[in-house]
PDB file of C-alpha atoms and ligand atoms in Angstrom:
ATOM      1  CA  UNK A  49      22.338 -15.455 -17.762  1.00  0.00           C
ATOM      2  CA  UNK A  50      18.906 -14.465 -18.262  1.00  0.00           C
ATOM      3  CA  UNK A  51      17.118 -12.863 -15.270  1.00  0.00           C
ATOM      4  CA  UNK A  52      13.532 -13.784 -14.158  1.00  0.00           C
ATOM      5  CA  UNK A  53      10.612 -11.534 -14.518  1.00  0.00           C
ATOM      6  CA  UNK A  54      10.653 -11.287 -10.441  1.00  0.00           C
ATOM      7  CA  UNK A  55      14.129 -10.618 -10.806  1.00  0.00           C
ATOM      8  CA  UNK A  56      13.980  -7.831 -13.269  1.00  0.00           C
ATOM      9  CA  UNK A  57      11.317  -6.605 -10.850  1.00  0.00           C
ATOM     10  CA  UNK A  58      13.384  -6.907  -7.660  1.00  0.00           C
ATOM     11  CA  UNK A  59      15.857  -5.193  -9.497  1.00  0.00           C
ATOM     12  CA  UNK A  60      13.885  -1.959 -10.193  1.00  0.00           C
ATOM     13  CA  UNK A  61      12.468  -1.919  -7.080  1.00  0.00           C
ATOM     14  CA  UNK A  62      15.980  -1.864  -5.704  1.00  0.00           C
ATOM     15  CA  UNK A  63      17.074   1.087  -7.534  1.00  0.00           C
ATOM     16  CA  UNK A  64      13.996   2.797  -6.782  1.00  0.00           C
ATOM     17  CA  UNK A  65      14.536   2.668  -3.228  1.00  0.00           C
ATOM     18  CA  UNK A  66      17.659   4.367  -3.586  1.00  0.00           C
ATOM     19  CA  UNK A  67      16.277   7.555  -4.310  1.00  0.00           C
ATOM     20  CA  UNK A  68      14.473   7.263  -0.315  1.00  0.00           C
ATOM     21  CA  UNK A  69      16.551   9.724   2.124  1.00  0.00           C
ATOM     22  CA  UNK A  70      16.199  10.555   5.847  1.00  0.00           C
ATOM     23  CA  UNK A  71      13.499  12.444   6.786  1.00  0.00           C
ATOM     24  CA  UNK A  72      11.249  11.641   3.927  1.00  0.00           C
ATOM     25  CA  UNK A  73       7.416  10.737   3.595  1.00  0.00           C
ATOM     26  CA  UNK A  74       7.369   7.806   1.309  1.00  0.00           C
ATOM     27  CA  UNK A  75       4.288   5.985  -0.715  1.00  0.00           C
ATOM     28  CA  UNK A  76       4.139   2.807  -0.542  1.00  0.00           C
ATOM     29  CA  UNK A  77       2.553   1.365  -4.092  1.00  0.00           C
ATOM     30  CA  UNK A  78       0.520  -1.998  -4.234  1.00  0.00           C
ATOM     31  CA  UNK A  79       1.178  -5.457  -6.451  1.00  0.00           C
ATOM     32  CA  UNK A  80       4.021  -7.763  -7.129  1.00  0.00           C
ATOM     33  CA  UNK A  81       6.373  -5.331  -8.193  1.00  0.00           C
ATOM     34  CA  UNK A  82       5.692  -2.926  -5.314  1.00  0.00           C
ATOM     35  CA  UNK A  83       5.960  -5.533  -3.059  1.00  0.00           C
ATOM     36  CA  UNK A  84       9.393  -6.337  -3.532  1.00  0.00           C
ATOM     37  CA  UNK A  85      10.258  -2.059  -2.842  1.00  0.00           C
ATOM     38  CA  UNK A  86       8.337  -2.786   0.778  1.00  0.00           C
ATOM     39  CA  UNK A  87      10.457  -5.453   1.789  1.00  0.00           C
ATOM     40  CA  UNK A  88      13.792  -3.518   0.612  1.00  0.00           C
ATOM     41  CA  UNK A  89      12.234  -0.112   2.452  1.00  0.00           C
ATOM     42  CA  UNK A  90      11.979  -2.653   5.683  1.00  0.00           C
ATOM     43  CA  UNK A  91      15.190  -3.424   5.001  1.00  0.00           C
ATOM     44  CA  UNK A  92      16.764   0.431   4.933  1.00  0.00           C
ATOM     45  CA  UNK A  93      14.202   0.994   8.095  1.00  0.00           C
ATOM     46  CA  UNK A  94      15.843  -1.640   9.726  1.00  0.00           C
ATOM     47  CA  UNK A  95      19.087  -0.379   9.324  1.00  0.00           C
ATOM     48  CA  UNK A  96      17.848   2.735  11.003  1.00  0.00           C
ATOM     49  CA  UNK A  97      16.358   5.191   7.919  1.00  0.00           C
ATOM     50  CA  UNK A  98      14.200   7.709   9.551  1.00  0.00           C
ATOM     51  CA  UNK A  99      10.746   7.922   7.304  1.00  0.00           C
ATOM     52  CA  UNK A 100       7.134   8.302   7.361  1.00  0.00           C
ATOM     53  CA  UNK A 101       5.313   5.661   5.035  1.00  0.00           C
ATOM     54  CA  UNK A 102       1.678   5.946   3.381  1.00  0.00           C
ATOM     55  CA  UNK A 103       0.144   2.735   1.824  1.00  0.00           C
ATOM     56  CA  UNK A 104      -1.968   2.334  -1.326  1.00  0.00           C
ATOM     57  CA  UNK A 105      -3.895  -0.742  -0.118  1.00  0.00           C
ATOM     58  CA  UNK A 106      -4.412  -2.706   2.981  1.00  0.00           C
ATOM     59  CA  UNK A 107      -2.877  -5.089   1.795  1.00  0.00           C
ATOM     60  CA  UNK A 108       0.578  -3.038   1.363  1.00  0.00           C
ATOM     61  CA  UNK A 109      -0.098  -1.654   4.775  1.00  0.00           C
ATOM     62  CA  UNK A 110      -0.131  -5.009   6.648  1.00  0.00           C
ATOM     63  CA  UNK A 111       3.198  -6.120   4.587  1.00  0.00           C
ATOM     64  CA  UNK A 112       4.531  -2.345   6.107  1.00  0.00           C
ATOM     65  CA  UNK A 113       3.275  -3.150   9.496  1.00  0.00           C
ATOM     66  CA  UNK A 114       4.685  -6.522   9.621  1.00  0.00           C
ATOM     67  CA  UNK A 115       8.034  -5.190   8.322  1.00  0.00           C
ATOM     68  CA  UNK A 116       8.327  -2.758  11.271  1.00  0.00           C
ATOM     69  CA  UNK A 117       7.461   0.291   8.519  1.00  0.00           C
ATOM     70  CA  UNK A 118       6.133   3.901  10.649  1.00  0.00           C
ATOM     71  CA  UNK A 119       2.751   4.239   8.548  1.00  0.00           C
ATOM     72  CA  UNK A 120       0.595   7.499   8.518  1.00  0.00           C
ATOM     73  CA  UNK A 121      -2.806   8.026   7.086  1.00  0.00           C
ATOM     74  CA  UNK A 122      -3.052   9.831   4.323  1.00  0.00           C
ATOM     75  CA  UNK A 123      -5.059  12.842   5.484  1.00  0.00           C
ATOM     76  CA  UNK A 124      -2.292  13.129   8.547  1.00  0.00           C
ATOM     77  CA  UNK A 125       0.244  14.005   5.890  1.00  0.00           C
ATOM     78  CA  UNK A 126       0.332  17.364   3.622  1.00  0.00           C
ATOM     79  CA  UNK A 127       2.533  15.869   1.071  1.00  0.00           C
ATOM     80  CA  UNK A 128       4.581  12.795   0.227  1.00  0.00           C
ATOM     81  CA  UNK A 129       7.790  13.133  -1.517  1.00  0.00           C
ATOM     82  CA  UNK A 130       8.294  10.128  -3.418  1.00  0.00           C
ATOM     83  CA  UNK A 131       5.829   7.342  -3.970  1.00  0.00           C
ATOM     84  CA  UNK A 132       7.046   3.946  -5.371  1.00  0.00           C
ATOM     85  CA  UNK A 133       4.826   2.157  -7.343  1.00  0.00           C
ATOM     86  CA  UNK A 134       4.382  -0.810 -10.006  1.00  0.00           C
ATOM     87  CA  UNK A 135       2.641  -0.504 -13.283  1.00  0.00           C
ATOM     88  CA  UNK A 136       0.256  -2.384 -15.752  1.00  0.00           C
ATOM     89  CA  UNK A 137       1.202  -0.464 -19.297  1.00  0.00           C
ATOM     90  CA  UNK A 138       3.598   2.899 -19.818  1.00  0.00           C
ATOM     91  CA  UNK A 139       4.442   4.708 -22.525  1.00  0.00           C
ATOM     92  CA  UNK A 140       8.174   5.961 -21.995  1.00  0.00           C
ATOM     93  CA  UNK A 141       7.136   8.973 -24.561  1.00  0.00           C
ATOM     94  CA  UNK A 142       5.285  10.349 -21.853  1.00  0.00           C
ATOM     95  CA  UNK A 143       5.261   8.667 -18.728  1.00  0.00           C
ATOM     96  CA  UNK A 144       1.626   7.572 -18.720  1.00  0.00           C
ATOM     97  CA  UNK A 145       0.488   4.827 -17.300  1.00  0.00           C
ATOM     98  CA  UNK A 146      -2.312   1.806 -16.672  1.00  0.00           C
ATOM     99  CA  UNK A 147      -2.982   0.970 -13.181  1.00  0.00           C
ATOM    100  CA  UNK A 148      -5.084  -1.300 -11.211  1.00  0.00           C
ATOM    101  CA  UNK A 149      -4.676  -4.610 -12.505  1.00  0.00           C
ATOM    102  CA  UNK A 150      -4.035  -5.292  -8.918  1.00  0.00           C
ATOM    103  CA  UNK A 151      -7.227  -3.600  -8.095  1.00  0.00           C
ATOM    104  CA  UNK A 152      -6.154  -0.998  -5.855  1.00  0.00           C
ATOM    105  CA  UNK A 153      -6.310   2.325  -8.539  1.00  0.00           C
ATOM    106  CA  UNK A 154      -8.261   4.154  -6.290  1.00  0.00           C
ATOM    107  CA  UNK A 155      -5.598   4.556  -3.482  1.00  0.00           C
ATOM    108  CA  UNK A 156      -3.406   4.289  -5.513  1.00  0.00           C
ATOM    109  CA  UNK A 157      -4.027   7.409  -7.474  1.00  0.00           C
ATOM    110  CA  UNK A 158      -5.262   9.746  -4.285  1.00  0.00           C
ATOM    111  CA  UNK A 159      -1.284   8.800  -3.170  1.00  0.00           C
ATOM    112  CA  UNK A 160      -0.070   9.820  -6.019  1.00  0.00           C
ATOM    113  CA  UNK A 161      -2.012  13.178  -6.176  1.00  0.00           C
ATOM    114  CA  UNK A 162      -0.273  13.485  -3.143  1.00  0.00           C
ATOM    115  CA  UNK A 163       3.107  12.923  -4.254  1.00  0.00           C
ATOM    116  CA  UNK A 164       5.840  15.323  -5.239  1.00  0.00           C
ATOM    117  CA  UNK A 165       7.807  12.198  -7.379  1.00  0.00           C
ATOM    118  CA  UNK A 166       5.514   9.408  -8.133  1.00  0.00           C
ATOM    119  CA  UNK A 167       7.852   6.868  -8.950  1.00  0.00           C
ATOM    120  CA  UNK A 168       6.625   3.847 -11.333  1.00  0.00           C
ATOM    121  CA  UNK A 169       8.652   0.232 -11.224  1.00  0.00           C
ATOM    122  CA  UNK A 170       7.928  -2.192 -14.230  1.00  0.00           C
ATOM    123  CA  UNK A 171      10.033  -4.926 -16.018  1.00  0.00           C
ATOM    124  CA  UNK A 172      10.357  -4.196 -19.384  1.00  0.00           C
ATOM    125  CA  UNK A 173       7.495  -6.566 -21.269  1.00  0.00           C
ATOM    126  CA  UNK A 174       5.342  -3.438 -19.311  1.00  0.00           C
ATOM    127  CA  UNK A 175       6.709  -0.862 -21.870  1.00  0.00           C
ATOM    128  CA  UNK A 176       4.135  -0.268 -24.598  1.00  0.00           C
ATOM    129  CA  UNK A 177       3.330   2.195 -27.771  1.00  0.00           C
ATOM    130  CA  UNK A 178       0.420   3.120 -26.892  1.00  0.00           C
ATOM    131  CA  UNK A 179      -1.821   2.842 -23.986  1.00  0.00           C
ATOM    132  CA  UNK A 180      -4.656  -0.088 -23.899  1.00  0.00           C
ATOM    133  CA  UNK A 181      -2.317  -2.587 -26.512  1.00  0.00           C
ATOM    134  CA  UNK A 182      -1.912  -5.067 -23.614  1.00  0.00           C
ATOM    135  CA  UNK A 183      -4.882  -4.907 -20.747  1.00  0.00           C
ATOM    136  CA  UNK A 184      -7.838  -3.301 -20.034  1.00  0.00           C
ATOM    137  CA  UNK A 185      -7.918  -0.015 -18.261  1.00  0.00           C
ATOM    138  CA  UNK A 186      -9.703  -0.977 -14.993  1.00  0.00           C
ATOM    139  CA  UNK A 187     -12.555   1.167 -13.737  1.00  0.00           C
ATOM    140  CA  UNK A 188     -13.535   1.650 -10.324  1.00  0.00           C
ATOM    141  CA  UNK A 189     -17.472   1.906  -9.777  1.00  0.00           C
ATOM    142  CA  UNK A 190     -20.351   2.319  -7.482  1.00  0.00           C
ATOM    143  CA  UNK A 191     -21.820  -1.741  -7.096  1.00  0.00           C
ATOM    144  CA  UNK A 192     -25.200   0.211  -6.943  1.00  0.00           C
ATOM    145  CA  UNK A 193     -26.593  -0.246 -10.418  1.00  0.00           C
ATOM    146  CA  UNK A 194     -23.325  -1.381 -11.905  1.00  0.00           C
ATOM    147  CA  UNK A 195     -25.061  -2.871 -15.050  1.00  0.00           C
ATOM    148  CA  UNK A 196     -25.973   0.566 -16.184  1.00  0.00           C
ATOM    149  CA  UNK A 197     -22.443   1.766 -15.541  1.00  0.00           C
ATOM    150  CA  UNK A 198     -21.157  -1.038 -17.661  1.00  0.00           C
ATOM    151  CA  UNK A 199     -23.392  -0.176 -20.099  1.00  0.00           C
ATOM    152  CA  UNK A 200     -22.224   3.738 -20.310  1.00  0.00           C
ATOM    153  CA  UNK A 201     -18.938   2.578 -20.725  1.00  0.00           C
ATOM    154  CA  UNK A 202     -19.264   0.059 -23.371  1.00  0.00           C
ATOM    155  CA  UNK A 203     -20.403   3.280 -25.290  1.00  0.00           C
ATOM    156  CA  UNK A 204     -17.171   4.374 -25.390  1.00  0.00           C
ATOM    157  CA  UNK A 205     -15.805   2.006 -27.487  1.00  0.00           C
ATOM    158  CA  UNK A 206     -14.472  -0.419 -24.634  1.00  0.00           C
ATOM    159  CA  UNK A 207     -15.358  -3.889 -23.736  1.00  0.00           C
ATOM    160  CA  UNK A 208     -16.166  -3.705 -19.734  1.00  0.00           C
ATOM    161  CA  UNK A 209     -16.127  -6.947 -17.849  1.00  0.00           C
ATOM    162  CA  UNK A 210     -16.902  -7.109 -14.441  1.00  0.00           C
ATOM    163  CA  UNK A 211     -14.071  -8.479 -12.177  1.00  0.00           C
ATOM    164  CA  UNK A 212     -14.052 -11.654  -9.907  1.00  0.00           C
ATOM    165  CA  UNK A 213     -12.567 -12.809  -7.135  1.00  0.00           C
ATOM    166  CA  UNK A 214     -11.100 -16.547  -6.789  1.00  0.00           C
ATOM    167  CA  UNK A 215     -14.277 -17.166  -5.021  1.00  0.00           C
ATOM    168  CA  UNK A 216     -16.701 -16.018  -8.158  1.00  0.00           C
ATOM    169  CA  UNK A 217     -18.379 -13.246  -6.841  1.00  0.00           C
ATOM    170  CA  UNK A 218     -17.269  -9.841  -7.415  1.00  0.00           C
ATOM    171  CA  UNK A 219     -14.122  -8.577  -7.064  1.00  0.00           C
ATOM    172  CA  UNK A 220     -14.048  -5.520  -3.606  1.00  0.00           C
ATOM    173  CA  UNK A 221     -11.519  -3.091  -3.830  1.00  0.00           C
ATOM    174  CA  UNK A 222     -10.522  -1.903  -0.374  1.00  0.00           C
ATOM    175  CA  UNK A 223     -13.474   0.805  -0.757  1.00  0.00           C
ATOM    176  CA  UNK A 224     -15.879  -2.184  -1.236  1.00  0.00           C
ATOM    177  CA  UNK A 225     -16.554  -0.733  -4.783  1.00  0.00           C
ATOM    178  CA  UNK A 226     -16.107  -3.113  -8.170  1.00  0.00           C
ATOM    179  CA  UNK A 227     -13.804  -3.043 -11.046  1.00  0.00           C
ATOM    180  CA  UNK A 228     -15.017  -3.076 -14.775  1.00  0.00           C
ATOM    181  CA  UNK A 229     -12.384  -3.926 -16.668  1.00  0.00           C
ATOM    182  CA  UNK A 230     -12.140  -2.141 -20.085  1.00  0.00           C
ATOM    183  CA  UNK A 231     -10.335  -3.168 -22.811  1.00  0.00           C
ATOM    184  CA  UNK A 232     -10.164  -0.838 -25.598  1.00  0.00           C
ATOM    185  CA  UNK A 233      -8.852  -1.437 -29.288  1.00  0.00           C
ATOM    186  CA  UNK A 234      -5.864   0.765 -28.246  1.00  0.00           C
ATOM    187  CA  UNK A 235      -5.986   4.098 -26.993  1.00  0.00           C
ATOM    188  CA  UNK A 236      -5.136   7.095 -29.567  1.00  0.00           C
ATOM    189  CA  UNK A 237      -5.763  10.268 -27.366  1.00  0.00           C
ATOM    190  CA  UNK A 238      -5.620   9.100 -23.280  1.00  0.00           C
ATOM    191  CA  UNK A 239      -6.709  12.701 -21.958  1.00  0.00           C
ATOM    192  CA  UNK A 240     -10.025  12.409 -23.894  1.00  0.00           C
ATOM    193  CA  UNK A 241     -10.891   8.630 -22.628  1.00  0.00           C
ATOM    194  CA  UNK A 242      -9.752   9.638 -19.669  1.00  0.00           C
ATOM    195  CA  UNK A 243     -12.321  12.730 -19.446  1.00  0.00           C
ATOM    196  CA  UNK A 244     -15.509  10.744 -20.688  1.00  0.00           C
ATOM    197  CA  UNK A 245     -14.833   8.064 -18.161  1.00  0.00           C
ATOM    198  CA  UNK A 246     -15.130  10.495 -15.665  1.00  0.00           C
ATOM    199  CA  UNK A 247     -17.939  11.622 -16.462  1.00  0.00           C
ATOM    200  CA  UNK A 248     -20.128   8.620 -16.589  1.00  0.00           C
ATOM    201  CA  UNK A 249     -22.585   8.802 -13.157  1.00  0.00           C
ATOM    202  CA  UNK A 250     -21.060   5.750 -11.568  1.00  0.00           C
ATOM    203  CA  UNK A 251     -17.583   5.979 -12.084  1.00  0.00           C
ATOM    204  CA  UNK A 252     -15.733   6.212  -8.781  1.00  0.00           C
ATOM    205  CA  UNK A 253     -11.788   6.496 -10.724  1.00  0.00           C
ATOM    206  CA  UNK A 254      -9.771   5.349 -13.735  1.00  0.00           C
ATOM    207  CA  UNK A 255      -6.746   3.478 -14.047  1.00  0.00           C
ATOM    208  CA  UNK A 256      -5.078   5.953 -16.588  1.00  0.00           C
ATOM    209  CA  UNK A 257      -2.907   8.211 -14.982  1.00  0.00           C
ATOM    210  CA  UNK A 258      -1.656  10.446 -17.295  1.00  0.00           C
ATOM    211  CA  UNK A 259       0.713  13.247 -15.785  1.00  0.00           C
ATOM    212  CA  UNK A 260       1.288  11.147 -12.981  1.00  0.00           C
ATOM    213  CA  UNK A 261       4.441   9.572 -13.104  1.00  0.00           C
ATOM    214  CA  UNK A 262       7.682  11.779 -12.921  1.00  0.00           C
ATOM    215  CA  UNK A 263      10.131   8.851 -13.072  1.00  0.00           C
ATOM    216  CA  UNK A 264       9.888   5.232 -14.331  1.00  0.00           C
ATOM    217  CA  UNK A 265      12.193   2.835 -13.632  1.00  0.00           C
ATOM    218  CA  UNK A 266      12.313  -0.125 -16.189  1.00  0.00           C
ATOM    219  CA  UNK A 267      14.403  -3.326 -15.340  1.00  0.00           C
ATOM    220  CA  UNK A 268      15.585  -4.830 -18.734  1.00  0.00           C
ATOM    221  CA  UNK A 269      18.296  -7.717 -19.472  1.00  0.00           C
ATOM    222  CA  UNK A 270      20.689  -5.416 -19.891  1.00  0.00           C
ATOM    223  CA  UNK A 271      19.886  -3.260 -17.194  1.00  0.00           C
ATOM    224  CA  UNK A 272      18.013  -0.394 -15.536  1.00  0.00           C
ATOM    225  CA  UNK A 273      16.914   2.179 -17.660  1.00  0.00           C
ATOM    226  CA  UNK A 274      15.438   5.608 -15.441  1.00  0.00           C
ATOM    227  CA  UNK A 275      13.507   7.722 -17.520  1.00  0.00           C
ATOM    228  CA  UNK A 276      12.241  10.955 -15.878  1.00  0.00           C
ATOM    229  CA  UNK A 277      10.489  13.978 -16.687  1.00  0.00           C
ATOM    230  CA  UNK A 278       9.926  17.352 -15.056  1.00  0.00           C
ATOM    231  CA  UNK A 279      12.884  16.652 -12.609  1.00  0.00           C
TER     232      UNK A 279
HETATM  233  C1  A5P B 155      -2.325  -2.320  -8.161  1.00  0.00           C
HETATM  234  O1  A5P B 155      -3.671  -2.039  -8.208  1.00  0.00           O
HETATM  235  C2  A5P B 155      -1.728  -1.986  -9.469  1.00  0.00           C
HETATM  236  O2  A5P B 155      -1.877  -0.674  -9.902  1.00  0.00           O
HETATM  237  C3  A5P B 155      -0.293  -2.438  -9.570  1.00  0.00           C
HETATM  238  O3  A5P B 155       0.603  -1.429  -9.246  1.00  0.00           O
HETATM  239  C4  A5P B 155      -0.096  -2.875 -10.966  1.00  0.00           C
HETATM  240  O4  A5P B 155      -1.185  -3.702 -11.285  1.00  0.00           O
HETATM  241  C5  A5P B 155       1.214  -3.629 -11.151  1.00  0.00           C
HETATM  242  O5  A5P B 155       1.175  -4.766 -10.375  1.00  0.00           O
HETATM  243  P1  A5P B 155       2.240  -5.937 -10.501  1.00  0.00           P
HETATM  244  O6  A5P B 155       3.527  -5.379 -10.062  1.00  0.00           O
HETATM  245  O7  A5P B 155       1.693  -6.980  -9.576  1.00  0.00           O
HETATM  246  O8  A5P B 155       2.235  -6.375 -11.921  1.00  0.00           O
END
């Protein structure tokens, strides 16, 4: 029987959720995937697990709220101890990653700064090489001049295309900034693209995170594969 690409997802998420004890603050990741570790986290909370929750997005924070999830900001909490997260690309070599797809990298990555064991979920057709082979690395910036952002970026070597929403108008991420999507040849050395991003005036944050992730959980046919590092 071959399982579903939500299935595979479920599945990971599943695991993932394991890992969640008593007592713990717990980061609550955005997207498809991630969505399906909210509703099993409901599921453990409504069973009577004792935690503390952060979201990545508003939108993950109304699913938690409606679910009957305990949510704290993020500024109310000195550290979480496991985030649980979905992913765009990784590289199993070393656990870097493309976020944002779902447009919520900013969050996203502040949570994860904030996270003892960020914890990534993916189905296997995730799993690449190297970095950039499948999307674009999305790019949060100012909407204040965003031409000449796009512009500084295309210097890099990337193609940046501003994102839409269904409605044709830019795409707002929860800090009512927009996402340039970048989508580079392929990505030899992450660190340095990540570091001239950066450093373009403009730039609010990346969707690389490199040194992020400590364990990824990949759902395949033949099961789940956990890959961790630094554990
Ligand atoms: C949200 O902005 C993203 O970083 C998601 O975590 C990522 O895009 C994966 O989302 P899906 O699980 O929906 O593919």
């Amino acid at each position: 029987m071959t399982l579903s690409t939500q299935e595979l997802r479920q599945a990971a998420a599943a695991k993932a959720v394991e890992y969640i004890q008593d007592g713990m603050t717990v980061g609550l990741g955005t997207g498809n995937t991630a969505s399906y570790a909210i509703t099993a986290v409901g599921q453990r909370v409504a069973q009577g697990l004792k935690i503390i929750t952060v979201a990545t997005s508003d939108r993950s924070e109304q699913m938690a709220r409606d679910l009957g999830i305990p949510l704290a900001n993020l500024d109310d909490i000195q550290q979480i101890d496991i985030t649980i997260d979905g992913a765009d690309e990784v590289d199993l070599a070393t656990l870097h990653a493309i976020k944002g797809l779902g447009g919520a990298l900013l969050r996203e990555k502040l949570v994860a700064c904030a996270t003892l064991l960020e914890t990534l979920i993916i189905d296997d057709s995730k799993v690449v090489q190297r970095l950039g082979e499948r999307v674009p690395v999305p790019v949060e910036v100012i909407a204040f001049g965003y031409q000449h952002t796009q512009r500084a970026l295309a210097a890099l070597g990337c193609q940046p295309v501003l994102r839409k929403g269904p409605d044709g108008n830019p795409y707002l991420t929860d800090s009512r900034n927009y996402i340039l999507d970048c989508k580079f040849p392929g990505i030899d050395d992450p660190e340095t693209v990540a570091q001239q991003i950066k450093l373009v005036t403009g730039v609010v944050e990346h969707g690389l995170f490199l040194g992020v992730a400590r364990r990824v959980i990949v759902a395949r046919q033949d099961g789940i594969q956990v890959v961790e590092k630094g554990i």
